[in-house]
Amino acid sequence: MLVSYQWLKKYIDIDDLTAEEVAEKLTRSGVEVDLVHSMNKGVKNIVVGKVLECEKHPEADKLNLCQVDIGEDESVQIVCGAANVAKDQHVVVAKVGARLPGGMKIKRAKLRGQTSEGMICSLQELGYEGKLVSKEYTEGIFPFPTEMTPGEDAMEALNLGDQVLELDLTPNRADCLSMIGTAYEVGAILGRDVKLPETTMERGQENASDYVSVKVDANEDNPYYGAIMIKDVTIAPSPLWLQTTLMAAGVRPINNVVDITNYVLLEYGQPLHAFDYDRFGSEEVLVRRAKDGEKITTLDDVERTLTADYLVITNGKEPVALAGVMGGANSEVQSDTKNILLEAAYFKGTTIRKASRELGLRSDASARFEKGVDPSRVRAAGERAAKMIAEIAGGTVLSGIVEFNELDVTPKEVTITLGKINGVLGTSIDTDTVKEILSKLQFTFELEGEMFRIFVPTRRQDIQIEADIVEEVARLYGYDNIPTTLPNTATTPGGLTEVQAKKRKARRFLEHAGVNEAVSYSLTTGEKESHFHEDADSLSRVKVALPMSEERSTLRTTLLPHLLDALSHNKNRSNLNVSLYEIGSVFHTEEETITKQPMETAMLSGAFMGLCYEHSWQGEKKAVDFFVVKGIVEGLLKELKMEGDVQFVQSEPKGFHPGRAAKLLVNGKEMGVLGQIHPSVAKEWSLPETYVFELNFHALVEGKGKEIRYSPIPRYPAMDRDIALVLDETVKASEVEKVIVEFGGDLLKNVALFDLYQGEHLEAGKKSLAFSLRYQDPEKTLTEEEVTKVHESVLAGLEERLGATLRS
Amino acid sequence: MLDRLQELKDEAIQKVNEANSVKELKDLRVAYLGKKGPITEVLKGMGKLSAEERPKVGQMANEVREAVADLINEKETKLEEEALVAKLREESIDVTLPGRPVGKGSKHPLTSVIETIEDIFIGMGFTVAEGPEVETDYYNFESLNLPKDHPARDMQDTFFITNDLLLRTQTSPVQTRTMEKHEGRGPVKIICPGKVYRRDEDDATHSHQFMQIEGLVVAEGIRMSDLKGIFEQFVKRYFGQDREIRLRPSFFPFTEPSAELDVSCAICAGKGCRTCKHTGWIEVLGSGMVHPNVLSMGGFDPEKYSGFAFGMGVERFAMLKYGIDDIRHFYTNDTRFLSQFNRV
Ligand SMILES: [Zn+2]
């Protein structure tokens, strides 16, 4: 809502306050003013001029030579390029030395050999937005609609000294979508009265009911419909004050009758509609739901197909307006309109909302109906507009209003005690203060002991319950005056749950391992995920009904594509060594057509490219490889105290290098994958050798985790034996270790692989693995013989099970 | 003979003094003190001496031997020390060369803000509650006093999945879910961080996905002044001891009365600058007393219980704290951005 400061002054005495002061007071009490802007965008020294002569420029077809009286001794010659400039017009002249918005300074000039002493201005040149300028003048200069005095200050005539408060209204304060409503709000803050406009007028002899009847077949949607008849009007441009007032409020002037309905809409917050009575098509107004498939061409010349959800105004046969949203083209007020049928109605918000949303037609009118207009002001707004039409456009307002009226205008009654108010706020406000606040709000009330019985005016439909009254009292009492206390409740132990604490541990572990945390979007595209899932378009995916773009159409089922996006983004910016991790949810449904909330599973994923370690001047460098990533995953499992049998099983998940990927199994249950991204998939992202892991974080942290139990430090010495085995290439290190452990028995305390060799010193198809075995007995010092006995059986076992021989 | 010893002593002292290396000293030791050395020679000739002279010469010979030996030892120690000093000097390094880096990744700035805020509220007795990102219309809207067709639903343009399922537009649904778990018994003191989604075109100040932290306190006798008190503590701990707070009336469907919380601008100390749009204040969160309808729908008796709720934008907090000017940076994961936060 744009509130002109000058206009506001018509309803409330604020001469002692600047626009900025009013704005600050409104903001502090709950109606936020975003900005106070000035109508003057930097204009100086402009006057009214009268065009005395206007001829074509001898040298240029498109220019005019104008002799203009600017109230000085002699007229001046101005070269003007506007097509609509004409003799006898009163125009805005920027004199030599004047300033226009953007710092433009007007100088004496010569245009094709003719001197030009100033400039005849369009409204856009004065800083008005093109969309606010009456269509007649958007392409040319602005001629004043009435006679003016040459030399008169044009800034004053155009009311450029005005300032406009831009209200950022919350949805509950629809009452401030009008000048009168805003005046009430300012009045409540300042404790001042509101002056309402005069609506009594002279009426014609004839009765409106002789010209029109009103019937409503949808009384739920339309509990009030009032029709006012005005005969013999003259359609013309509005007077200047009306045009400038509307433009300041952000509304484009059209013609006097339409401008008046818009003016009253802004003044009362009540939308009105003027029909051309002679084009209405009958003498009967019938309001009803539209028929399915019924059509109407609206004022914007678009044919619209209606459904039974929409409310229409008809002439008994066909729709003439889409109720509360937009009028029909067939009954539009035009330049030759003589008789006006003026509609002042109350339409139900939800009905209007549905139509305006579905048709994409949101207007000042629909916005007000949607939020609920003041039922007590509907008729008054109609009368106010009729009075103004008669005054400005001439014509006679016929007697009476033809009405359908089932509108409830009883004030809402809310009761509250002083104790309740103070109890909620933590204040000790007294009865007199509450009385004073209610009076400022112009709420009538009765005081019964401690109990206030409050009758809320219909303009404040947001006030329904006790809590609403508490807020009204609080905001006018001043939030600053509420004391500062701490809750009296018993203390509660705060803290993180075990899972939340583990999440933090995992984050810290990864960060200390040199991995940066990433956060990416949950919405993605099926196409990206198809690299990792066979079932990219299958049932398990959760899709947004009306995506904003294909890129953000589905909820992700894996974090990997967005991490690869991030690597790719970095690579394109020459960040070549990147390690990222992310913890985030993925989404799956098991339903064919989703009806229930999908499963949300927290995943922990990482993506790596380039070097994971570099200390260049000492020549230390480590490119990421499978084992770097595996080491991080193993460390993480330890950090999370993962209990049980952890296995990395060679596998070929989709999207991975078939020889460099593994599944992580914990107690036989799949917990994740890790490995190198398949080079052809990496190519899709233009990535070099890239490694990733993706773990089911939810499953990893759900268990209790292994408790640490101290085991005594061995008192007897250990004996180490190293063995280098020659094996078939296909034998896995984990298999060898398993055999060693099996045959090593209780005395074997530790096995560690320390070398892998493949190459020229071995026969083809063979490799060598070297292990260090540690033997120890907690009870005594082991003898050489005892160790040898066990060790021999380990070697025998290795040979028997895996065909391993000792490397000579 | 005594003269000869004196002579030998003087000669040895001179040579030791002139010696410049451990090797020379070793040679001198052998030369003067060895079995074939001149002192030994002198002692061998003692047999020719009288009984009177013999002890004198013996004593003198020992004195000379000791004196020379001490001198050699002393000089040797000195030379060794000098050699060590020289050796260490040679081993000297340029301590300004870069150290061997220990990998340190960075916490995402949004996580950093969330964890900091979590810890402040945990210190005030709050627990952390979480909820699903795909919500039902009931939890996201209806239970928060936003029935279907409520105009305030327009404030949050929603990604719907079906008529009833949607991507949550706020973390507030966790309020109702938590209240339900409490089965009508207080106190409830939670904060709920998480991702939320709205149909906004991504630009410098808008993101279709962002993070919020919701807070809720429900107990008997909770007052609006308590909300002020908790905020004052929070603001001083998060933004600094010298920050001030003020509340401004506002509107949220799930609270009544509602308030925006402003914090005095740190950059201009309240005098007005560009960051605070020349108001001296920065809006940091929305809050209010829990609407009775919301309490009822969460299973709490609004006649007995009251409470307050608040919600803050994590990106906004991070932008204010670190001076970040474009919200998209949080979701691009550029390491030149991320690695700036490895100290937080
Ligand atoms: Zn500032």
JSON list of C-alpha atoms in Angstrom, two decimals, chain A residues 29 187 257-258 366 379 462 514 535 547-548 593 698 720 756:
[
{"chain": "A", "resi": 29, "resn": "SER", "atom": "CA", "xyz": [3.74, -0.05, 16.42]},
{"chain": "A", "resi": 187, "resn": "GLY", "atom": "CA", "xyz": [-5.01, 8.02, 15.05]},
{"chain": "A", "resi": 257, "resn": "VAL", "atom": "CA", "xyz": [-15.48, 7.78, -13.58]},
{"chain": "A", "resi": 258, "resn": "VAL", "atom": "CA", "xyz": [-12.98, 4.95, -13.45]},
{"chain": "A", "resi": 366, "resn": "SER", "atom": "CA", "xyz": [-9.21, -8.82, -5.72]},
{"chain": "A", "resi": 379, "resn": "ARG", "atom": "CA", "xyz": [-22.56, 1.21, 1.07]},
{"chain": "A", "resi": 462, "resn": "ASP", "atom": "CA", "xyz": [-8.10, -9.51, 12.44]},
{"chain": "A", "resi": 514, "resn": "GLY", "atom": "CA", "xyz": [41.27, -32.21, 5.59]},
{"chain": "A", "resi": 535, "resn": "ASP", "atom": "CA", "xyz": [16.02, -47.05, -11.57]},
{"chain": "A", "resi": 547, "resn": "PRO", "atom": "CA", "xyz": [8.78, -27.75, -10.54]},
{"chain": "A", "resi": 548, "resn": "MET", "atom": "CA", "xyz": [10.24, -24.33, -11.24]},
{"chain": "A", "resi": 593, "resn": "THR", "atom": "CA", "xyz": [1.50, -42.77, -6.45]},
{"chain": "A", "resi": 698, "resn": "HIS", "atom": "CA", "xyz": [21.44, -42.86, 9.64]},
{"chain": "A", "resi": 720, "resn": "ASP", "atom": "CA", "xyz": [57.51, -60.34, 15.93]},
{"chain": "A", "resi": 756, "resn": "LEU", "atom": "CA", "xyz": [52.75, -55.33, -1.67]}
]
